[in-house]
Short mmCIF file of C-alpha atoms and ligand atoms in Angstrom, two decimals:
data_model
loop_
_atom_site.label_atom_id
_atom_site.label_comp_id
_atom_site.label_asym_id
_atom_site.label_seq_id
_atom_site.Cartn_x
_atom_site.Cartn_y
_atom_site.Cartn_z
CA MET A 1 -10.39 -7.66 -45.53
CA THR A 2 -7.73 -7.90 -42.89
CA HIS A 3 -6.85 -5.16 -40.45
CA GLN A 4 -3.48 -4.04 -39.27
CA GLU A 5 -2.78 -1.92 -36.27
CA ASP A 6 -0.53 0.40 -38.26
CA LEU A 7 -3.28 1.55 -40.62
CA HIS A 8 -4.03 5.27 -40.62
CA PRO A 9 -7.19 6.41 -38.79
CA ASP A 10 -8.76 7.42 -42.13
CA THR A 11 -8.33 3.88 -43.45
CA MET A 12 -9.43 2.25 -40.21
CA SER A 13 -12.62 4.38 -40.15
CA VAL A 14 -13.60 2.92 -43.53
CA HIS A 15 -12.69 -0.72 -42.88
CA ALA A 16 -13.02 -1.29 -39.13
CA GLY A 17 -15.37 -4.02 -37.98
CA VAL A 18 -16.66 -5.04 -41.39
CA GLY A 19 -16.33 -8.71 -40.43
CA GLU A 20 -17.34 -11.76 -42.39
CA PHE A 21 -20.92 -12.48 -43.34
CA GLU A 22 -22.60 -14.90 -45.70
CA HIS A 23 -22.45 -13.72 -49.36
CA ARG A 24 -19.55 -11.37 -48.42
CA PRO A 25 -21.54 -8.13 -48.29
CA VAL A 26 -19.32 -5.03 -48.32
CA VAL A 27 -21.20 -3.63 -45.32
CA PRO A 28 -22.59 -5.70 -42.43
CA PRO A 29 -26.28 -6.54 -43.03
CA ILE A 30 -28.97 -5.48 -40.55
CA HIS A 31 -29.94 -8.50 -38.47
CA GLN A 32 -33.28 -7.08 -37.37
CA THR A 33 -34.20 -9.92 -35.05
CA SER A 34 -34.70 -10.21 -31.33
CA THR A 35 -33.78 -13.89 -31.09
CA PHE A 36 -31.90 -16.69 -32.89
CA GLY A 37 -32.98 -20.30 -33.40
CA PHE A 38 -31.12 -23.33 -32.02
CA ASP A 39 -30.44 -26.54 -33.99
CA ASN A 40 -31.63 -28.58 -31.02
CA VAL A 41 -31.86 -28.39 -27.23
CA ASP A 42 -28.25 -29.52 -26.71
CA GLN A 43 -26.95 -26.78 -29.01
CA GLY A 44 -29.05 -24.16 -27.16
CA ALA A 45 -27.63 -25.40 -23.87
CA ALA A 46 -24.07 -25.31 -25.28
CA LEU A 47 -24.56 -21.68 -26.38
CA PHE A 48 -25.87 -20.68 -22.95
CA ALA A 49 -23.00 -22.52 -21.25
CA GLY A 50 -20.48 -20.70 -23.45
CA LYS A 51 -19.22 -24.04 -24.84
CA GLU A 52 -20.22 -22.99 -28.34
CA GLN A 53 -19.93 -19.54 -29.91
CA GLY A 54 -23.03 -18.05 -31.52
CA TYR A 55 -26.00 -15.80 -31.05
CA ILE A 56 -28.86 -16.43 -28.64
CA TYR A 57 -30.87 -13.26 -28.02
CA SER A 58 -30.18 -9.70 -29.16
CA ARG A 59 -29.76 -8.23 -25.66
CA MET A 60 -26.87 -10.67 -25.27
CA GLY A 61 -25.38 -10.11 -28.73
CA ASN A 62 -26.34 -9.52 -32.35
CA PRO A 63 -24.16 -9.71 -35.51
CA THR A 64 -24.89 -6.13 -36.66
CA VAL A 65 -24.26 -4.75 -33.20
CA GLY A 66 -21.16 -6.93 -32.93
CA ALA A 67 -19.78 -5.51 -36.18
CA LEU A 68 -20.11 -1.96 -34.78
CA GLU A 69 -18.56 -3.04 -31.48
CA GLY A 70 -15.63 -4.54 -33.39
CA ALA A 71 -15.14 -1.27 -35.28
CA ILE A 72 -15.14 0.87 -32.14
CA ALA A 73 -12.77 -1.50 -30.31
CA GLU A 74 -10.40 -1.42 -33.28
CA LEU A 75 -10.46 2.39 -33.54
CA GLU A 76 -9.86 2.87 -29.80
CA GLY A 77 -7.27 0.09 -29.59
CA GLY A 78 -9.28 -1.80 -26.94
CA HIS A 79 -9.79 -5.50 -26.33
CA GLY A 80 -13.52 -5.11 -26.92
CA ALA A 81 -16.38 -2.62 -27.10
CA LEU A 82 -20.03 -2.67 -26.13
CA ALA A 83 -22.69 -0.66 -27.93
CA CYS A 84 -25.21 0.91 -25.55
CA GLY A 85 -28.59 2.58 -25.95
CA SER A 86 -27.16 6.03 -25.17
CA GLY A 87 -24.00 7.66 -23.86
CA MET A 88 -25.64 7.83 -20.43
CA ALA A 89 -26.40 4.07 -20.60
CA ALA A 90 -22.69 3.51 -21.31
CA ILE A 91 -21.61 5.72 -18.39
CA HIS A 92 -24.19 4.15 -16.05
CA THR A 93 -23.05 0.65 -17.01
CA ALA A 94 -19.37 1.52 -16.53
CA PHE A 95 -20.03 3.01 -13.08
CA ALA A 96 -22.25 0.08 -12.08
CA ALA A 97 -19.56 -2.37 -13.21
CA PHE A 98 -16.76 -0.91 -11.11
CA LEU A 99 -18.45 0.68 -8.05
CA ASP A 100 -19.82 -0.91 -4.89
CA ALA A 101 -21.54 0.72 -1.91
CA GLY A 102 -18.90 2.59 0.11
CA ASP A 103 -16.68 3.26 -2.92
CA HIS A 104 -15.61 6.71 -4.02
CA VAL A 105 -15.29 8.36 -7.44
CA VAL A 106 -13.13 11.30 -8.43
CA CYS A 107 -14.74 13.03 -11.40
CA SER A 108 -13.91 16.02 -13.59
CA GLU A 109 -15.86 19.13 -12.57
CA ALA A 110 -16.47 19.96 -16.21
CA VAL A 111 -18.43 16.98 -17.48
CA TYR A 112 -21.68 16.55 -19.36
CA GLY A 113 -24.29 17.71 -16.78
CA PRO A 114 -26.16 14.38 -16.38
CA THR A 115 -22.88 12.52 -15.65
CA CYS A 116 -22.47 14.73 -12.59
CA THR A 117 -26.16 14.38 -11.71
CA LEU A 118 -26.03 10.57 -12.12
CA LEU A 119 -23.30 10.36 -9.47
CA GLU A 120 -24.86 12.94 -7.15
CA THR A 121 -28.35 11.42 -7.24
CA GLN A 122 -28.63 7.75 -8.30
CA PHE A 123 -25.20 6.51 -7.23
CA ALA A 124 -25.36 8.53 -3.99
CA ARG A 125 -28.52 6.51 -3.19
CA TYR A 126 -26.44 3.34 -3.48
CA GLY A 127 -23.80 4.66 -1.08
CA VAL A 128 -21.22 5.77 -3.65
CA GLN A 129 -19.48 9.06 -2.88
CA ALA A 130 -18.19 11.42 -5.55
CA THR A 131 -15.70 14.27 -5.44
CA PHE A 132 -15.63 16.70 -8.35
CA VAL A 133 -12.28 18.32 -9.08
CA ASP A 134 -10.59 20.36 -11.74
CA THR A 135 -8.82 17.46 -13.45
CA SER A 136 -6.61 19.88 -15.41
CA ASP A 137 -4.90 20.35 -12.02
CA VAL A 138 -2.88 17.13 -11.46
CA GLY A 139 -2.18 18.04 -7.82
CA ALA A 140 -5.90 18.55 -7.10
CA VAL A 141 -6.66 15.09 -8.50
CA GLN A 142 -3.90 13.53 -6.41
CA ARG A 143 -5.28 15.22 -3.26
CA ALA A 144 -8.84 14.05 -4.00
CA MET A 145 -7.90 10.35 -4.25
CA ARG A 146 -8.67 8.08 -1.27
CA PRO A 147 -8.01 4.41 -0.54
CA GLU A 148 -11.67 3.70 -1.39
CA THR A 149 -11.49 5.56 -4.73
CA LYS A 150 -12.26 2.94 -7.37
CA VAL A 151 -12.88 5.16 -10.39
CA LEU A 152 -11.23 8.31 -11.72
CA PHE A 153 -13.61 9.65 -14.38
CA VAL A 154 -12.22 12.25 -16.77
CA GLU A 155 -13.75 14.07 -19.71
CA SER A 156 -11.14 15.77 -21.89
CA PRO A 157 -11.84 18.23 -23.36
CA GLY A 158 -14.64 18.74 -20.84
CA ASN A 159 -18.17 19.65 -21.79
CA PRO A 160 -18.77 22.60 -22.19
CA THR A 161 -15.71 24.57 -20.98
CA LEU A 162 -13.25 22.53 -23.09
CA VAL A 163 -10.86 22.35 -20.14
CA VAL A 164 -8.19 19.73 -20.92
CA SER A 165 -6.75 17.11 -18.55
CA ASP A 166 -3.38 15.39 -18.96
CA LEU A 167 -4.53 11.84 -19.62
CA ALA A 168 -1.13 10.19 -19.07
CA ALA A 169 -0.85 11.97 -15.69
CA MET A 170 -4.41 10.85 -14.82
CA ALA A 171 -3.46 7.26 -15.71
CA ALA A 172 -0.41 7.42 -13.44
CA ILE A 173 -2.54 8.61 -10.51
CA ALA A 174 -5.16 5.92 -11.14
CA GLN A 175 -2.41 3.30 -11.26
CA GLU A 176 -0.88 4.51 -7.99
CA TRP A 177 -4.26 4.31 -6.20
CA GLU A 178 -5.34 1.08 -7.92
CA ALA A 179 -8.40 2.80 -9.35
CA ARG A 180 -9.75 2.54 -12.90
CA LEU A 181 -9.32 5.53 -15.18
CA ILE A 182 -12.45 5.93 -17.30
CA VAL A 183 -12.21 8.59 -20.02
CA ASP A 184 -15.19 10.08 -21.82
CA ASN A 185 -13.72 10.52 -25.31
CA THR A 186 -16.90 11.88 -26.92
CA PHE A 187 -15.51 15.32 -27.81
CA MET A 188 -12.44 13.97 -29.62
CA SER A 189 -13.46 10.56 -31.05
CA PRO A 190 -10.83 7.83 -31.46
CA VAL A 191 -9.41 9.33 -34.64
CA LEU A 192 -8.22 12.38 -32.68
CA GLN A 193 -7.43 10.90 -29.26
CA GLN A 194 -6.86 7.37 -27.94
CA PRO A 195 -7.00 7.35 -24.13
CA LEU A 196 -6.30 3.60 -23.81
CA ALA A 197 -2.87 4.12 -25.39
CA LEU A 198 -2.22 6.80 -22.74
CA GLY A 199 -3.00 4.41 -19.89
CA ALA A 200 -6.79 4.62 -19.44
CA HIS A 201 -8.56 1.36 -18.55
CA VAL A 202 -11.92 2.16 -20.10
CA VAL A 203 -13.23 4.66 -22.67
CA VAL A 204 -16.86 5.71 -22.91
CA HIS A 205 -18.60 7.51 -25.76
CA SER A 206 -21.83 9.11 -26.65
CA LEU A 207 -22.15 7.61 -30.14
CA THR A 208 -24.88 10.19 -30.65
CA LYS A 209 -22.15 12.72 -31.40
CA PHE A 210 -19.12 12.56 -33.74
CA LEU A 211 -19.00 8.78 -34.18
CA ASN A 212 -22.45 8.63 -35.72
CA GLY A 213 -22.12 12.18 -36.97
CA HIS A 214 -25.55 12.61 -38.54
CA ALA A 215 -27.80 13.57 -35.61
CA ASP A 216 -30.17 10.66 -36.28
CA VAL A 217 -29.22 8.11 -33.59
CA VAL A 218 -28.88 8.14 -29.79
CA GLY A 219 -26.25 5.62 -28.71
CA GLY A 220 -23.24 4.99 -26.51
CA ALA A 221 -20.21 2.74 -26.22
CA ILE A 222 -17.86 1.32 -23.59
CA VAL A 223 -14.40 0.18 -24.67
CA ALA A 224 -12.23 -1.86 -22.31
CA LYS A 225 -8.51 -2.32 -22.61
CA THR A 226 -8.44 -5.79 -21.10
CA GLN A 227 -10.40 -8.93 -21.82
CA GLU A 228 -11.23 -9.28 -18.12
CA ASP A 229 -12.86 -5.83 -17.95
CA HIS A 230 -14.64 -6.37 -21.26
CA VAL A 231 -16.17 -9.68 -20.13
CA HIS A 232 -17.26 -8.12 -16.82
CA LEU A 233 -18.77 -5.07 -18.58
CA ARG A 234 -20.62 -7.35 -21.04
CA LYS A 235 -22.18 -9.20 -18.12
CA VAL A 236 -23.25 -5.98 -16.37
CA LEU A 237 -24.68 -4.51 -19.60
CA ASN A 238 -26.63 -7.73 -20.17
CA HIS A 239 -28.15 -7.36 -16.69
CA LEU A 240 -28.86 -3.64 -16.92
CA GLY A 241 -30.15 -4.08 -20.44
CA GLY A 242 -29.26 -0.76 -22.07
CA VAL A 243 -28.11 -2.18 -25.42
CA LEU A 244 -28.11 -0.53 -28.85
CA PRO A 245 -30.55 -2.07 -31.37
CA PRO A 246 -29.39 -3.45 -34.77
CA LEU A 247 -30.74 -0.65 -36.98
CA GLU A 248 -29.08 2.04 -34.87
CA SER A 249 -25.86 0.00 -34.85
CA PHE A 250 -25.93 -0.17 -38.65
CA LEU A 251 -26.41 3.61 -38.89
CA VAL A 252 -23.58 4.39 -36.46
CA HIS A 253 -21.29 1.97 -38.30
CA ARG A 254 -22.11 3.75 -41.56
CA GLY A 255 -21.38 7.08 -39.89
CA ILE A 256 -17.97 5.86 -38.72
CA LYS A 257 -16.87 5.30 -42.33
CA THR A 258 -16.56 9.08 -42.77
CA LEU A 259 -15.41 9.80 -39.19
CA ALA A 260 -11.81 10.74 -40.03
CA LEU A 261 -12.91 12.86 -42.98
CA ARG A 262 -15.51 14.66 -40.90
CA MET A 263 -13.17 15.24 -37.95
CA GLU A 264 -10.64 16.83 -40.28
CA ARG A 265 -13.26 19.26 -41.60
CA HIS A 266 -14.80 19.93 -38.15
CA ALA A 267 -11.37 20.83 -36.76
CA ALA A 268 -10.23 22.84 -39.79
CA SER A 269 -13.35 25.01 -39.59
CA ALA A 270 -13.52 25.17 -35.77
CA ILE A 271 -10.04 26.67 -35.49
CA GLU A 272 -10.98 29.35 -38.02
CA VAL A 273 -14.26 30.05 -36.22
CA ALA A 274 -12.38 30.30 -32.91
CA ARG A 275 -9.80 32.69 -34.42
CA HIS A 276 -12.58 34.79 -35.94
CA LEU A 277 -14.45 34.99 -32.63
CA GLU A 278 -11.23 35.90 -30.79
CA GLY A 279 -10.81 38.85 -33.14
CA HIS A 280 -14.41 40.07 -32.80
CA GLU A 281 -15.07 43.11 -30.60
CA ALA A 282 -18.33 41.65 -29.21
CA VAL A 283 -16.57 38.52 -27.85
CA ALA A 284 -15.07 38.58 -24.33
CA TRP A 285 -13.19 35.26 -24.48
CA VAL A 286 -12.89 32.08 -26.55
CA ARG A 287 -11.80 28.57 -25.56
CA TYR A 288 -10.58 26.23 -28.28
CA PRO A 289 -7.98 23.55 -27.40
CA GLY A 290 -6.27 23.94 -30.79
CA LEU A 291 -5.35 27.60 -30.17
CA PRO A 292 -2.35 28.75 -28.09
CA SER A 293 -4.72 30.99 -26.07
CA HIS A 294 -6.22 27.83 -24.51
CA PRO A 295 -4.68 27.34 -21.03
CA GLN A 296 -3.91 23.64 -21.67
CA HIS A 297 -3.12 23.94 -25.39
CA GLU A 298 0.25 22.20 -25.11
CA VAL A 299 -1.10 19.29 -23.07
CA HIS A 300 -3.96 18.89 -25.52
CA MET A 301 -1.74 18.87 -28.62
CA LYS A 302 0.56 16.33 -26.95
CA GLN A 303 -2.29 13.82 -26.57
CA SER A 304 -4.59 14.66 -29.49
CA ARG A 305 -4.29 15.06 -33.24
CA SER A 306 -6.20 18.38 -33.41
CA GLY A 307 -8.39 20.77 -31.42
CA GLY A 308 -11.61 19.07 -32.59
CA GLY A 309 -14.90 20.64 -33.57
CA MET A 310 -16.14 22.31 -30.37
CA VAL A 311 -15.75 25.98 -29.41
CA ALA A 312 -16.84 27.75 -26.20
CA PHE A 313 -17.06 31.53 -25.86
CA GLU A 314 -18.73 34.36 -24.00
CA LEU A 315 -19.88 37.70 -25.31
CA CYS A 316 -18.93 41.02 -23.68
CA GLY A 317 -22.62 41.62 -23.04
CA GLY A 318 -22.84 38.38 -20.97
CA VAL A 319 -25.99 36.29 -20.73
CA GLU A 320 -28.36 38.72 -22.47
CA ALA A 321 -26.00 39.26 -25.41
CA GLY A 322 -25.47 35.49 -25.69
CA LYS A 323 -29.23 34.90 -25.74
CA ALA A 324 -29.67 37.59 -28.42
CA MET A 325 -26.97 35.92 -30.51
CA MET A 326 -28.44 32.42 -30.13
CA ASN A 327 -31.89 33.75 -31.04
CA ALA A 328 -30.49 35.45 -34.15
CA VAL A 329 -28.66 32.54 -35.83
CA LYS A 330 -30.17 31.40 -39.13
CA LEU A 331 -27.85 28.70 -40.55
CA CYS A 332 -26.61 27.42 -37.19
CA GLY A 333 -29.25 25.43 -35.34
CA LEU A 334 -30.29 26.38 -31.81
CA ALA A 335 -30.27 22.87 -30.35
CA VAL A 336 -28.41 20.68 -27.87
CA SER A 337 -26.25 17.73 -28.94
CA LEU A 338 -23.10 18.11 -31.00
CA GLY A 339 -20.79 16.37 -33.42
CA GLY A 340 -23.20 16.21 -36.35
CA VAL A 341 -22.60 17.54 -39.83
CA GLU A 342 -24.70 20.62 -39.05
CA THR A 343 -23.45 23.52 -36.90
CA LEU A 344 -25.34 23.74 -33.60
CA ILE A 345 -25.28 26.43 -30.92
CA GLN A 346 -26.63 26.15 -27.37
CA HIS A 347 -26.61 27.68 -23.87
CA PRO A 348 -25.19 25.18 -21.32
CA ALA A 349 -26.35 27.01 -18.14
CA SER A 350 -30.02 26.74 -19.13
CA MET A 351 -29.82 23.60 -21.26
CA THR A 352 -27.22 20.76 -21.16
CA HIS A 353 -25.85 21.70 -17.72
CA ALA A 354 -29.04 23.02 -16.10
CA SER A 355 -29.43 19.82 -14.02
CA MET A 356 -26.08 20.44 -12.27
CA GLY A 357 -27.40 23.50 -10.46
CA PRO A 358 -25.69 26.92 -10.13
CA GLU A 359 -23.08 25.89 -7.53
CA ALA A 360 -21.71 22.92 -9.47
CA ARG A 361 -21.69 25.02 -12.63
CA ALA A 362 -19.78 27.85 -10.94
CA ARG A 363 -17.27 25.32 -9.54
CA ALA A 364 -16.78 23.91 -13.05
CA GLY A 365 -16.28 27.35 -14.60
CA ILE A 366 -19.53 27.17 -16.59
CA SER A 367 -20.52 30.84 -16.53
CA ASP A 368 -24.11 31.86 -17.27
CA GLY A 369 -22.90 33.65 -20.39
CA LEU A 370 -21.00 30.69 -21.89
CA VAL A 371 -22.14 29.80 -25.41
CA ARG A 372 -21.19 26.43 -26.93
CA LEU A 373 -20.77 25.89 -30.63
CA SER A 374 -20.47 22.55 -32.43
CA VAL A 375 -18.90 23.49 -35.75
CA GLY A 376 -20.38 21.49 -38.63
CA ILE A 377 -19.09 20.66 -42.09
CA GLU A 378 -20.90 23.43 -43.99
CA HIS A 379 -18.71 25.85 -45.97
CA LEU A 380 -16.68 27.91 -43.49
CA ASP A 381 -17.70 31.21 -45.12
CA ASP A 382 -21.39 30.43 -44.61
CA ILE A 383 -20.82 29.59 -40.92
CA LEU A 384 -18.84 32.81 -40.37
CA THR A 385 -21.43 34.93 -42.22
CA ASP A 386 -24.20 33.57 -40.00
CA LEU A 387 -22.19 34.04 -36.79
CA ASP A 388 -21.30 37.62 -37.82
CA GLN A 389 -24.90 38.61 -38.46
CA ALA A 390 -25.94 37.01 -35.14
CA LEU A 391 -23.12 38.82 -33.30
CA GLY A 392 -24.32 42.07 -34.91
CA ALA A 393 -27.83 41.39 -33.61
CA ALA A 394 -26.39 40.72 -30.14
CA GLN A 395 -24.42 43.98 -30.21
CA ARG A 396 -27.52 45.95 -31.22
CA ALA A 397 -29.55 44.25 -28.46
CA SER A 398 -26.83 45.06 -25.88
CA GLU A 399 -26.67 48.70 -27.00
CA GLY A 400 -30.46 48.94 -26.81
CA ALA A 401 -30.36 47.59 -23.24
CA GLY A 402 -27.44 49.82 -22.27
CA LEU A 403 -25.08 46.82 -22.07
CA THR A 404 -22.43 48.09 -24.46
CA ALA A 405 -19.41 45.94 -25.24
N1 LCS B 501 -20.71 12.36 -22.65
C1 LCS B 501 -20.61 13.56 -23.24
C2 LCS B 501 -19.28 14.24 -23.28
C3 LCS B 501 -21.73 14.16 -23.79
O1 LCS B 501 -21.59 15.35 -24.37
C4 LCS B 501 -23.00 13.50 -23.72
C5 LCS B 501 -24.22 14.09 -24.28
C6 LCS B 501 -23.05 12.26 -23.09
C7 LCS B 501 -21.89 11.72 -22.58
C8 LCS B 501 -24.33 11.49 -22.97
O2 LCS B 501 -24.66 10.93 -24.19
P1 LCS B 501 -26.15 10.59 -24.66
O3 LCS B 501 -26.77 9.78 -23.59
O4 LCS B 501 -26.87 11.89 -24.83
O5 LCS B 501 -25.95 9.84 -25.92
N2 LCS B 501 -24.10 15.45 -24.55
C9 LCS B 501 -25.05 16.25 -24.97
C10 LCS B 501 -24.86 17.62 -25.13
O6 LCS B 501 -23.85 18.25 -24.84
N3 LCS B 501 -25.95 18.15 -25.63
O7 LCS B 501 -26.96 17.22 -25.74
C11 LCS B 501 -26.44 15.93 -25.33
#
């Protein structure tokens, strides 16, 4: 099977990275092995010296993992991809690859909590400074850049507020300051948004989310636009060691086959859920990048194929009403993570973004009452019925506590 760049994302999701294996299996087999034999000492030496291509040891490369990496690189339009043990392993490896002591990072305020914490704790220990800004504000990003800024890290839409940054404008700033633009594309996936085509140097993913799609694997990926960056990242990942094992790689690769199909359904239902919540008397506000009410709706639709599967909202009754709602859901699962086939609801201030602390959350616009919903692929009517009964429970709880909408 050959691949062409002009294939549609739906087709690429099915065929990307299948590769060529003995016996021509339709899907890449699981090479569940830690190491690979050499023909003789000279051949082993040639492999280590890079004079011969082949596999040595699964931290350094494995055919099943390589097939997944090929698929992700193809979907993102990068030179190469690396599969990592988690999204955080991917982000850690990317930062470690491009930052030295004394360097500076400009990072979106609204990012997955541990990304912020990683910079503020571990990388601060190594003498790396970080400035967190609202990256939807191009001027604020420009003002935050310094001569020693080596990385501009942007999550768009940002977790959990769904604030959107103009990726082409971010790329122009990074270019001007000779910094690398790294984009966390987890919330969109490559079938909805391709940051490398907009000028980003590197894309990172939590494969745990939409790419795998089935809530049964923790994984991450780093995609580089250039061969030089890819080779450097491969070396750093080999040293840090946070690679994805073969079985997990196989599962993520299987998940990717339905990625385009799933994203279509996630987005089609999420926009309806967002509209429904906007029209509900118990809901104070809703953020969904696919709706005109979103402050950066136009920017988002310019750089992405749809609004995606994530919705953020707050109830009129604030934190207590939100808690009552989250405790009342029956079909939707009360759990962190996102991007799986099942609808999940969670409370960022006390869960995914608790590690950031109240000040960083306030700065990023993550209010204590914000509720985050990952809209699954169940029938829309069943999702709406469950949300309605949970909103009813929240309204009754608010009335009981004198917190009327
Ligand atoms: N980037 C984004 C945008 C994320 O949402 C997450 C995880 C990560 C990176 C890290 O990936 P991991 O190491 O977990 O594979 N986000 C989570 C969330 O919102 N709930 O639980 C995990």
